[in-house]
CSV table of C-alpha atoms and ligand atoms in Angstrom, one decimal:
chain,number,residue,atom,x,y,z
A,248,UNK,CA,124.9,91.5,92.5
A,249,UNK,CA,123.5,90.2,89.3
A,250,UNK,CA,121.0,93.0,88.7
A,251,UNK,CA,122.0,96.3,87.1
A,252,UNK,CA,122.6,99.2,89.5
A,253,UNK,CA,119.4,100.6,90.9
A,254,UNK,CA,118.9,104.4,91.3
A,255,UNK,CA,119.5,105.1,95.0
A,256,UNK,CA,116.5,107.5,94.7
A,257,UNK,CA,114.3,104.4,95.2
A,258,UNK,CA,115.8,103.8,98.7
A,259,UNK,CA,116.1,107.5,99.6
A,260,UNK,CA,112.4,107.9,98.9
A,261,UNK,CA,111.5,104.9,101.0
A,262,UNK,CA,113.6,106.2,104.0
A,263,UNK,CA,111.9,109.5,103.7
A,264,UNK,CA,108.5,107.8,103.7
A,265,UNK,CA,109.2,105.7,106.7
A,266,UNK,CA,110.7,108.7,108.6
A,267,UNK,CA,107.3,110.4,108.1
A,268,UNK,CA,105.5,107.6,109.8
A,269,UNK,CA,107.8,107.3,112.8
A,270,UNK,CA,107.0,108.9,116.2
A,271,UNK,CA,109.0,111.9,117.3
A,272,UNK,CA,112.5,111.3,118.8
A,273,UNK,CA,112.5,107.6,117.9
A,274,UNK,CA,115.0,105.5,116.1
A,275,UNK,CA,114.6,102.4,114.0
A,276,UNK,CA,116.9,99.5,113.4
A,277,UNK,CA,116.8,97.1,110.4
A,278,UNK,CA,119.0,94.1,110.3
A,279,UNK,CA,120.2,91.9,107.5
A,280,UNK,CA,119.1,88.2,107.4
A,281,UNK,CA,121.2,85.5,108.8
A,282,UNK,CA,123.1,83.1,106.5
A,283,UNK,CA,121.2,79.9,107.4
A,284,UNK,CA,123.0,76.6,108.1
A,285,UNK,CA,122.1,73.3,106.3
A,286,UNK,CA,124.2,70.2,107.2
A,287,UNK,CA,127.9,70.0,108.3
A,288,UNK,CA,129.4,73.3,107.3
A,289,UNK,CA,126.9,74.0,104.6
A,290,UNK,CA,124.8,77.1,104.3
A,291,UNK,CA,121.8,78.2,102.2
A,292,UNK,CA,122.3,81.0,99.7
A,293,UNK,CA,121.8,84.2,101.5
A,294,UNK,CA,118.3,85.6,101.1
A,295,UNK,CA,118.6,89.4,101.4
A,296,UNK,CA,116.3,91.0,104.0
A,297,UNK,CA,113.4,92.5,102.1
A,298,UNK,CA,113.0,95.5,104.5
A,299,UNK,CA,116.7,96.3,104.5
A,300,UNK,CA,116.8,96.1,100.8
A,301,UNK,CA,113.6,98.3,100.5
A,302,UNK,CA,115.3,101.0,102.6
A,303,UNK,CA,118.9,100.7,101.4
A,304,UNK,CA,119.4,98.4,98.3
A,305,UNK,CA,121.9,96.6,100.5
A,306,UNK,CA,122.0,92.8,100.1
A,307,UNK,CA,125.2,92.0,102.1
A,308,UNK,CA,125.0,89.9,105.2
A,309,UNK,CA,125.4,91.4,108.7
A,310,UNK,CA,124.5,94.9,107.5
A,311,UNK,CA,122.5,97.2,109.8
A,312,UNK,CA,120.5,100.4,109.1
A,313,UNK,CA,119.8,102.9,111.9
A,314,UNK,CA,117.3,105.7,111.2
A,315,UNK,CA,116.9,108.5,113.7
A,316,UNK,CA,115.2,111.3,111.8
A,317,UNK,CA,115.1,113.7,114.8
A,318,UNK,CA,118.7,113.2,115.9
A,319,UNK,CA,120.3,116.5,117.0
A,320,UNK,CA,123.5,115.6,115.0
A,321,UNK,CA,122.6,115.4,111.3
A,322,UNK,CA,125.1,112.6,110.8
A,323,UNK,CA,123.1,110.4,113.1
A,324,UNK,CA,119.8,110.7,111.1
A,325,UNK,CA,120.8,107.7,108.8
A,326,UNK,CA,123.7,105.4,109.5
A,327,UNK,CA,124.5,102.3,107.6
A,328,UNK,CA,126.8,99.7,109.1
A,329,UNK,CA,128.6,97.1,106.9
A,330,UNK,CA,131.2,94.4,107.5
A,331,UNK,CA,134.7,95.7,107.1
A,332,UNK,CA,136.5,93.9,104.2
A,333,UNK,CA,139.7,92.1,105.2
A,334,UNK,CA,142.2,89.8,103.7
A,335,UNK,CA,140.6,86.6,105.0
A,336,UNK,CA,137.2,87.6,103.7
A,337,UNK,CA,138.7,88.6,100.4
A,338,UNK,CA,140.4,85.1,100.0
A,339,UNK,CA,137.4,83.1,100.9
A,340,UNK,CA,134.3,85.1,99.9
A,341,UNK,CA,135.7,87.8,97.6
A,342,UNK,CA,134.1,91.2,97.3
A,343,UNK,CA,132.5,93.0,100.2
A,344,UNK,CA,131.2,96.5,100.1
A,345,UNK,CA,133.6,99.4,100.7
A,346,UNK,CA,132.1,102.4,102.4
A,347,UNK,CA,132.0,104.2,99.1
A,348,UNK,CA,130.1,101.4,97.4
A,349,UNK,CA,127.6,101.1,100.2
A,350,UNK,CA,127.1,104.9,100.1
A,351,UNK,CA,126.6,104.8,96.3
A,352,UNK,CA,124.1,101.9,96.5
A,353,UNK,CA,122.0,103.2,99.4
A,354,UNK,CA,122.4,107.0,99.2
A,355,UNK,CA,123.2,106.9,103.0
A,356,UNK,CA,126.0,109.3,103.5
A,357,UNK,CA,127.2,108.0,106.9
A,358,UNK,CA,128.5,104.5,106.4
A,359,UNK,CA,130.3,102.9,109.3
A,360,UNK,CA,132.0,99.5,109.9
A,361,UNK,CA,130.0,97.0,111.8
A,362,UNK,CA,132.5,96.9,114.6
A,363,UNK,CA,131.6,100.5,115.5
A,364,UNK,CA,127.9,99.6,115.9
A,365,UNK,CA,127.8,98.9,119.7
A,366,UNK,CA,129.3,102.2,120.8
A,367,UNK,CA,127.3,104.3,118.4
A,368,UNK,CA,124.1,102.5,119.1
A,369,UNK,CA,124.5,102.9,122.9
A,370,UNK,CA,125.1,106.6,122.5
A,371,UNK,CA,122.0,107.0,120.3
A,372,UNK,CA,119.8,105.0,122.6
A,373,UNK,CA,120.6,107.4,125.3
A,374,UNK,CA,119.1,110.2,123.2
A,375,UNK,CA,115.9,108.6,122.0
A,376,UNK,CA,112.5,108.3,123.5
A,377,UNK,CA,111.6,105.0,121.8
A,378,UNK,CA,113.0,102.5,119.4
A,379,UNK,CA,111.3,100.7,116.5
A,380,UNK,CA,112.5,97.1,116.1
A,381,UNK,CA,111.7,94.9,113.2
A,382,UNK,CA,110.2,91.4,113.2
A,383,UNK,CA,108.4,89.1,110.8
A,384,UNK,CA,104.7,89.9,111.3
A,385,UNK,CA,103.4,88.1,108.2
A,386,UNK,CA,100.1,86.5,109.3
A,387,UNK,CA,100.9,83.0,108.1
A,388,UNK,CA,104.6,83.0,108.9
A,389,UNK,CA,105.8,79.9,110.6
A,390,UNK,CA,109.2,80.8,112.1
A,391,UNK,CA,110.8,78.0,114.0
A,392,UNK,CA,114.4,79.4,114.2
A,393,UNK,CA,115.4,82.5,116.0
A,394,UNK,CA,116.0,85.2,113.5
A,395,UNK,CA,118.7,87.9,113.6
A,396,UNK,CA,116.0,90.4,114.3
A,397,UNK,CA,114.7,88.4,117.2
A,398,UNK,CA,118.2,88.0,118.8
A,399,UNK,CA,118.6,91.8,118.4
A,400,UNK,CA,115.3,92.5,120.1
A,401,UNK,CA,116.3,90.2,123.0
A,402,UNK,CA,119.7,91.9,123.3
A,403,UNK,CA,118.1,95.4,123.3
A,404,UNK,CA,115.7,94.4,126.0
A,405,UNK,CA,118.6,93.2,128.1
A,406,UNK,CA,120.8,96.2,127.5
A,407,UNK,CA,118.1,98.8,127.7
A,408,UNK,CA,115.3,97.4,129.8
A,409,UNK,CA,113.6,100.7,130.5
A,410,UNK,CA,113.3,101.9,126.9
A,411,UNK,CA,110.0,102.0,125.1
A,412,UNK,CA,110.0,99.6,122.1
A,413,UNK,CA,107.7,99.9,119.1
A,414,UNK,CA,106.9,97.6,116.2
A,415,UNK,CA,108.4,98.6,112.9
A,416,UNK,CA,106.7,95.9,110.8
A,417,UNK,CA,103.2,97.7,110.5
A,418,UNK,CA,104.9,100.8,109.2
A,419,UNK,CA,106.9,98.8,106.6
A,420,UNK,CA,103.9,96.8,105.6
A,421,UNK,CA,101.9,100.0,105.0
A,422,UNK,CA,104.6,101.4,102.7
A,423,UNK,CA,105.6,98.2,100.9
A,424,UNK,CA,102.1,97.2,99.8
A,425,UNK,CA,101.9,100.3,97.6
A,426,UNK,CA,104.6,100.2,95.0
A,427,UNK,CA,106.3,103.3,93.6
A,428,UNK,CA,107.1,103.7,89.9
A,429,UNK,CA,110.7,102.7,90.4
A,430,UNK,CA,109.5,99.5,92.0
A,431,UNK,CA,107.0,98.8,89.2
A,432,UNK,CA,109.9,99.1,86.8
A,433,UNK,CA,111.8,96.3,88.6
A,434,UNK,CA,108.7,94.2,88.7
A,435,UNK,CA,108.3,94.6,85.0
A,436,UNK,CA,111.8,93.3,84.4
A,437,UNK,CA,111.0,90.3,86.6
A,438,UNK,CA,107.9,89.7,84.5
A,439,UNK,CA,109.8,90.2,81.2
A,440,UNK,CA,112.4,87.6,82.2
A,441,UNK,CA,109.5,85.3,83.3
A,442,UNK,CA,107.8,85.7,79.9
A,443,UNK,CA,110.9,84.7,78.0
A,444,UNK,CA,111.2,81.6,80.2
A,445,UNK,CA,107.6,80.6,79.5
A,446,UNK,CA,107.9,81.1,75.8
A,447,UNK,CA,110.9,78.8,75.8
A,448,UNK,CA,108.8,76.1,77.5
A,449,UNK,CA,106.2,76.4,74.7
A,450,UNK,CA,108.9,75.4,72.2
A,451,UNK,CA,110.4,72.7,74.4
A,452,UNK,CA,107.4,70.8,75.9
A,453,UNK,CA,106.4,67.6,74.1
A,454,UNK,CA,105.5,64.1,75.2
A,455,UNK,CA,108.4,62.3,76.8
A,456,UNK,CA,110.1,65.3,78.4
A,457,UNK,CA,110.5,65.1,82.2
A,458,UNK,CA,109.2,67.9,84.5
A,459,UNK,CA,112.7,68.6,85.7
A,460,UNK,CA,113.9,69.1,82.1
A,461,UNK,CA,111.3,71.9,81.8
A,462,UNK,CA,112.5,73.4,85.1
A,463,UNK,CA,116.0,73.3,83.6
A,464,UNK,CA,114.9,75.3,80.5
A,465,UNK,CA,113.3,77.9,82.7
A,466,UNK,CA,116.4,78.1,85.0
A,467,UNK,CA,118.6,78.6,81.9
A,468,UNK,CA,116.5,81.5,80.6
A,469,UNK,CA,116.1,83.2,84.0
A,470,UNK,CA,119.7,83.0,85.1
A,471,UNK,CA,121.2,84.2,81.8
A,472,UNK,CA,118.9,87.2,82.0
A,473,UNK,CA,120.1,88.2,85.6
A,474,UNK,CA,117.0,86.6,87.2
A,475,UNK,CA,116.5,83.6,89.4
A,476,UNK,CA,113.5,81.5,90.5
A,477,UNK,CA,111.3,83.7,92.6
A,478,UNK,CA,110.1,80.6,94.5
A,479,UNK,CA,110.5,76.9,94.2
A,480,UNK,CA,109.1,76.0,90.8
A,481,UNK,CA,106.0,73.9,90.3
A,482,UNK,CA,106.2,72.0,87.1
A,483,UNK,CA,103.4,69.5,87.3
A,484,UNK,CA,102.1,67.1,84.6
A,485,UNK,CA,98.8,65.2,84.5
A,486,UNK,CA,97.2,64.6,87.9
A,487,UNK,CA,100.0,66.5,89.5
A,488,UNK,CA,98.3,69.6,88.2
A,489,UNK,CA,96.0,69.1,91.2
A,490,UNK,CA,98.8,69.1,93.8
A,491,UNK,CA,98.8,72.8,94.8
A,492,UNK,CA,102.4,72.8,96.2
A,493,UNK,CA,103.9,70.1,94.0
A,494,UNK,CA,107.7,70.4,94.1
A,495,UNK,CA,109.1,67.0,93.0
A,496,UNK,CA,109.1,67.9,89.3
A,497,UNK,CA,110.3,64.3,88.5
A,498,UNK,CA,107.6,62.8,86.3
A,499,UNK,CA,107.5,62.3,82.6
A,500,UNK,CA,105.0,64.5,80.6
A,501,UNK,CA,102.7,62.3,78.6
A,502,UNK,CA,100.5,62.8,75.6
A,503,UNK,CA,97.0,64.0,76.5
A,504,UNK,CA,98.1,65.5,79.8
A,505,UNK,CA,98.2,69.1,80.8
A,506,UNK,CA,101.4,70.7,82.2
A,507,UNK,CA,100.8,73.2,85.0
A,508,UNK,CA,103.8,75.6,85.5
A,509,UNK,CA,103.7,77.9,88.5
A,510,UNK,CA,107.1,79.3,87.8
A,511,UNK,CA,108.5,82.9,87.7
A,512,UNK,CA,111.7,84.8,88.0
A,513,UNK,CA,112.7,87.6,90.4
A,514,UNK,CA,114.8,90.5,89.4
A,515,UNK,CA,116.7,92.7,91.9
A,516,UNK,CA,114.7,90.9,94.7
A,517,UNK,CA,111.3,91.9,93.1
A,518,UNK,CA,109.3,88.8,92.3
A,519,UNK,CA,107.0,87.9,89.4
A,520,UNK,CA,104.5,85.1,90.0
A,521,UNK,CA,103.1,83.3,86.9
A,522,UNK,CA,101.1,80.2,86.3
A,523,UNK,CA,100.2,78.8,82.9
A,524,UNK,CA,98.7,75.4,82.0
A,525,UNK,CA,99.6,74.0,78.6
A,526,UNK,CA,98.8,70.8,76.7
A,527,UNK,CA,101.8,68.4,76.6
A,528,UNK,CA,101.1,67.4,73.0
A,529,UNK,CA,100.4,70.9,71.9
A,530,UNK,CA,96.6,70.5,71.6
A,531,UNK,CA,93.9,70.8,74.4
A,532,UNK,CA,91.2,68.2,74.4
A,533,UNK,CA,87.6,69.6,74.2
A,534,UNK,CA,87.0,69.0,77.9
A,535,UNK,CA,90.4,70.5,78.9
A,536,UNK,CA,89.6,73.6,76.8
A,537,UNK,CA,86.2,74.0,78.4
A,538,UNK,CA,87.6,73.9,81.9
A,539,UNK,CA,90.6,76.1,80.8
A,540,UNK,CA,88.3,78.8,79.4
A,541,UNK,CA,86.1,78.8,82.5
A,542,UNK,CA,89.3,79.6,84.6
A,543,UNK,CA,90.3,82.2,82.0
A,544,UNK,CA,87.0,84.0,82.3
A,545,UNK,CA,87.2,84.1,86.1
A,546,UNK,CA,90.8,85.4,85.8
A,547,UNK,CA,89.7,88.2,83.4
A,548,UNK,CA,86.7,89.2,85.4
A,549,UNK,CA,88.8,89.2,88.6
A,550,UNK,CA,91.5,91.4,87.0
A,551,UNK,CA,88.8,93.8,85.9
A,552,UNK,CA,87.3,93.6,89.4
A,553,UNK,CA,90.5,94.6,91.2
A,554,UNK,CA,89.6,98.3,91.7
A,555,UNK,CA,90.8,101.0,94.1
A,556,UNK,CA,88.8,100.9,97.3
A,557,UNK,CA,87.7,97.2,97.1
A,558,UNK,CA,88.3,94.9,100.0
A,559,UNK,CA,90.2,91.7,99.4
A,560,UNK,CA,87.3,89.7,100.8
A,561,UNK,CA,84.7,91.2,98.5
A,562,UNK,CA,87.0,90.7,95.5
A,563,UNK,CA,87.3,87.0,96.4
A,564,UNK,CA,83.6,86.7,97.0
A,565,UNK,CA,82.9,88.0,93.5
A,566,UNK,CA,85.3,85.5,92.0
A,567,UNK,CA,83.8,82.7,94.0
A,568,UNK,CA,80.3,83.6,92.8
A,569,UNK,CA,81.5,83.7,89.2
A,570,UNK,CA,83.3,80.4,89.7
A,571,UNK,CA,80.1,78.8,91.0
A,572,UNK,CA,78.4,79.7,87.8
A,573,UNK,CA,81.3,78.3,85.7
A,574,UNK,CA,81.2,75.1,87.6
A,575,UNK,CA,77.5,74.8,87.1
A,576,UNK,CA,78.0,75.2,83.4
A,577,UNK,CA,80.7,72.5,83.4
A,578,UNK,CA,78.4,70.1,85.2
A,579,UNK,CA,80.6,70.0,88.2
A,580,UNK,CA,78.2,71.7,90.6
A,581,UNK,CA,74.4,71.5,90.9
A,582,UNK,CA,72.2,74.5,91.5
A,583,UNK,CA,71.1,73.0,94.9
A,584,UNK,CA,74.7,72.8,96.1
A,585,UNK,CA,75.1,76.5,95.4
A,586,UNK,CA,71.8,77.3,97.0
A,587,UNK,CA,72.6,75.6,100.2
A,588,UNK,CA,76.3,76.6,100.4
A,589,UNK,CA,77.9,77.8,103.6
A,590,UNK,CA,78.8,81.4,102.8
A,591,UNK,CA,82.1,80.9,104.6
A,592,UNK,CA,82.9,78.0,102.4
A,593,UNK,CA,81.2,78.4,99.1
A,594,UNK,CA,80.4,75.5,96.8
A,595,UNK,CA,83.3,76.2,94.4
A,596,UNK,CA,85.8,75.4,97.1
A,597,UNK,CA,85.5,71.8,96.2
A,598,UNK,CA,87.4,72.6,92.9
A,599,UNK,CA,88.9,76.0,93.7
A,600,UNK,CA,90.2,75.6,97.2
A,601,UNK,CA,92.9,78.3,97.4
A,602,UNK,CA,93.0,82.1,97.6
A,603,UNK,CA,92.3,84.3,94.5
A,604,UNK,CA,95.5,86.3,94.9
A,605,UNK,CA,97.9,88.0,97.1
A,606,UNK,CA,100.1,91.1,97.2
A,607,UNK,CA,103.4,90.7,95.3
A,608,UNK,CA,106.7,92.5,95.6
A,609,UNK,CA,109.9,91.9,97.5
A,610,UNK,CA,108.2,88.9,98.9
A,611,UNK,CA,106.1,86.5,96.8
A,612,UNK,CA,103.4,86.5,99.3
A,613,UNK,CA,104.1,90.2,100.0
A,614,UNK,CA,103.3,92.1,103.2
A,615,UNK,CA,100.2,94.2,103.5
A,616,UNK,CA,97.1,94.4,105.5
A,617,UNK,CA,94.3,92.3,103.8
A,618,UNK,CA,91.7,94.2,105.7
A,619,UNK,CA,92.5,97.5,104.1
A,620,UNK,CA,90.9,98.4,100.7
A,621,UNK,CA,93.1,98.2,97.6
A,622,UNK,CA,95.0,101.4,97.1
A,623,UNK,CA,96.4,102.7,93.8
A,624,UNK,CA,99.8,101.1,93.3
A,625,UNK,CA,98.9,97.8,95.0
A,626,UNK,CA,100.4,94.9,93.0
A,627,UNK,CA,98.4,91.7,93.2
A,628,UNK,CA,98.4,88.2,91.7
A,629,UNK,CA,95.2,86.9,90.3
A,630,UNK,CA,95.2,83.1,90.2
A,631,UNK,CA,91.9,81.2,89.9
A,632,UNK,CA,92.0,77.4,89.3
A,633,UNK,CA,89.8,74.4,88.8
A,634,UNK,CA,91.3,71.0,90.0
A,635,UNK,CA,89.8,67.8,88.8
A,636,UNK,CA,91.9,64.9,90.1
A,637,UNK,CA,89.1,62.4,89.1
A,638,UNK,CA,89.6,63.6,85.5
A,639,UNK,CA,93.4,63.6,85.7
A,640,UNK,CA,94.0,67.3,85.3
A,641,UNK,CA,93.6,70.8,86.7
A,642,UNK,CA,94.0,74.3,85.4
A,643,UNK,CA,95.4,77.3,87.2
A,644,UNK,CA,96.2,80.6,85.5
A,645,UNK,CA,98.0,83.4,87.3
A,646,UNK,CA,98.8,87.0,86.2
A,647,UNK,CA,100.3,89.9,88.1
A,648,UNK,CA,98.5,93.3,88.0
A,649,UNK,CA,98.8,96.8,89.4
A,650,UNK,CA,95.7,98.4,90.8
A,651,UNK,CA,95.4,102.0,89.7
A,652,UNK,CA,92.8,104.8,89.7
A,653,UNK,CA,92.4,104.3,86.0
A,654,UNK,CA,91.7,100.6,86.4
A,655,UNK,CA,94.0,97.5,86.7
A,656,UNK,CA,97.1,97.2,84.6
A,657,UNK,CA,98.0,93.6,83.7
A,658,UNK,CA,101.8,93.2,83.8
A,659,UNK,CA,101.4,89.8,82.1
A,660,UNK,CA,99.2,90.9,79.3
A,661,UNK,CA,101.7,89.8,76.6
A,662,UNK,CA,102.3,86.4,78.1
A,663,UNK,CA,100.3,83.9,75.9
A,664,UNK,CA,97.2,82.7,77.6
A,665,UNK,CA,94.5,82.1,74.9
A,666,UNK,CA,94.3,78.4,74.0
A,667,UNK,CA,94.6,79.2,70.3
A,668,UNK,CA,97.7,81.2,70.8
A,669,UNK,CA,99.3,78.5,72.9
A,670,UNK,CA,98.4,75.8,70.4
A,671,UNK,CA,99.7,77.8,67.6
A,672,UNK,CA,103.1,78.5,69.2
A,673,UNK,CA,103.4,74.9,70.3
A,674,UNK,CA,102.5,73.7,66.8
A,675,UNK,CA,105.2,75.6,65.1
B,966,LIG,N1,103.7,80.7,93.4
B,966,LIG,C1,103.1,80.9,94.6
B,966,LIG,C2,101.8,81.4,94.5
B,966,LIG,O1,101.2,81.4,93.5
B,966,LIG,O2,101.2,81.9,95.5
B,967,MN,MN1,102.2,81.3,91.6
B,968,MN,MN1,100.7,83.5,93.6
């Protein structure tokens, strides 16, 4: 674990919250993620399961949490199963949680070895009226491999065919979309690490550096501060500004170009999500500055517009209307194009073709129902852009905010964004 210990209160709170949403006499099972294979005997670094982490703080592979709030025996209300450390594991992989460690991290009193799971689970299943099982219900997820959760669901259906099964995902989404203060603290740390990385690039970028060298500077800053890339970094110079999911990061940054960096750190599994667009030579051209400031105005208005009770689709519509006006001013759209636009595909989509923002948290595109109005505690990204491949550049700016009753809080307020400030830091 690279992050500092987290108060188990965070996870206790979350288990209490989910217990309140569960039907009577039901249990819930949450599995760790699989360690995914690559080639030969290779594996990807283990990505902790966000839901298991949310409820326990446990990141270790093969762990299982069982919640049974109405269990007759108090010991069965929360049980955490972890792999039993042994000599072979110790030699090859090193540290694995002891029961005491798992108890301390999660606050779950009853910690068992994984080998005990089948017998205990069978006995609990004979007591319950229904079972909540977990699965990835993210709308745009494209899951081509069978997940551990899915194998578990199939196994349960085989072993207990007459049970009633329920979906745990909607309950978890409902809770995870609204962040508690303890979660916001972790997000703030991710943002703080991200800010330091970005400031480092302002001192580093100049004509002749290669995109991957910029990536390396960011990695150095993030990793030494207990962070890591929250997602595959986008470091895109010149016309690559306009490739929304540019990942090659292998081109030289040239004088006169802009460098778009959609790069952020995570901390303790909580993700920041930042985009800044800076001039490679330290000075924006007049045209670049005009386009940049148009994006900045839409960003600022959209931050202000992210208020409690607003629907995501209305928030987006406001930004699109604003963007239409900016594009008109820039000479990129004509009044007639706006007038006859298809409301489902507004004129600005030619230059601003992606979403305005998304929930952020334990996942970068975090879970949450987009059809529900913003609640206080919702964390969102705000990320307008204008992409002009014909002019050889594009601008995207992205901040992370918390929606509150008192208005939005910009977690990235201190990360340089004004053209003057960026030019002044780069000129030093
Ligand atoms: N970095 C991913 C996104 O902005 O959505
Ligand atoms: Mn981003
Ligand atoms: Mn984003």
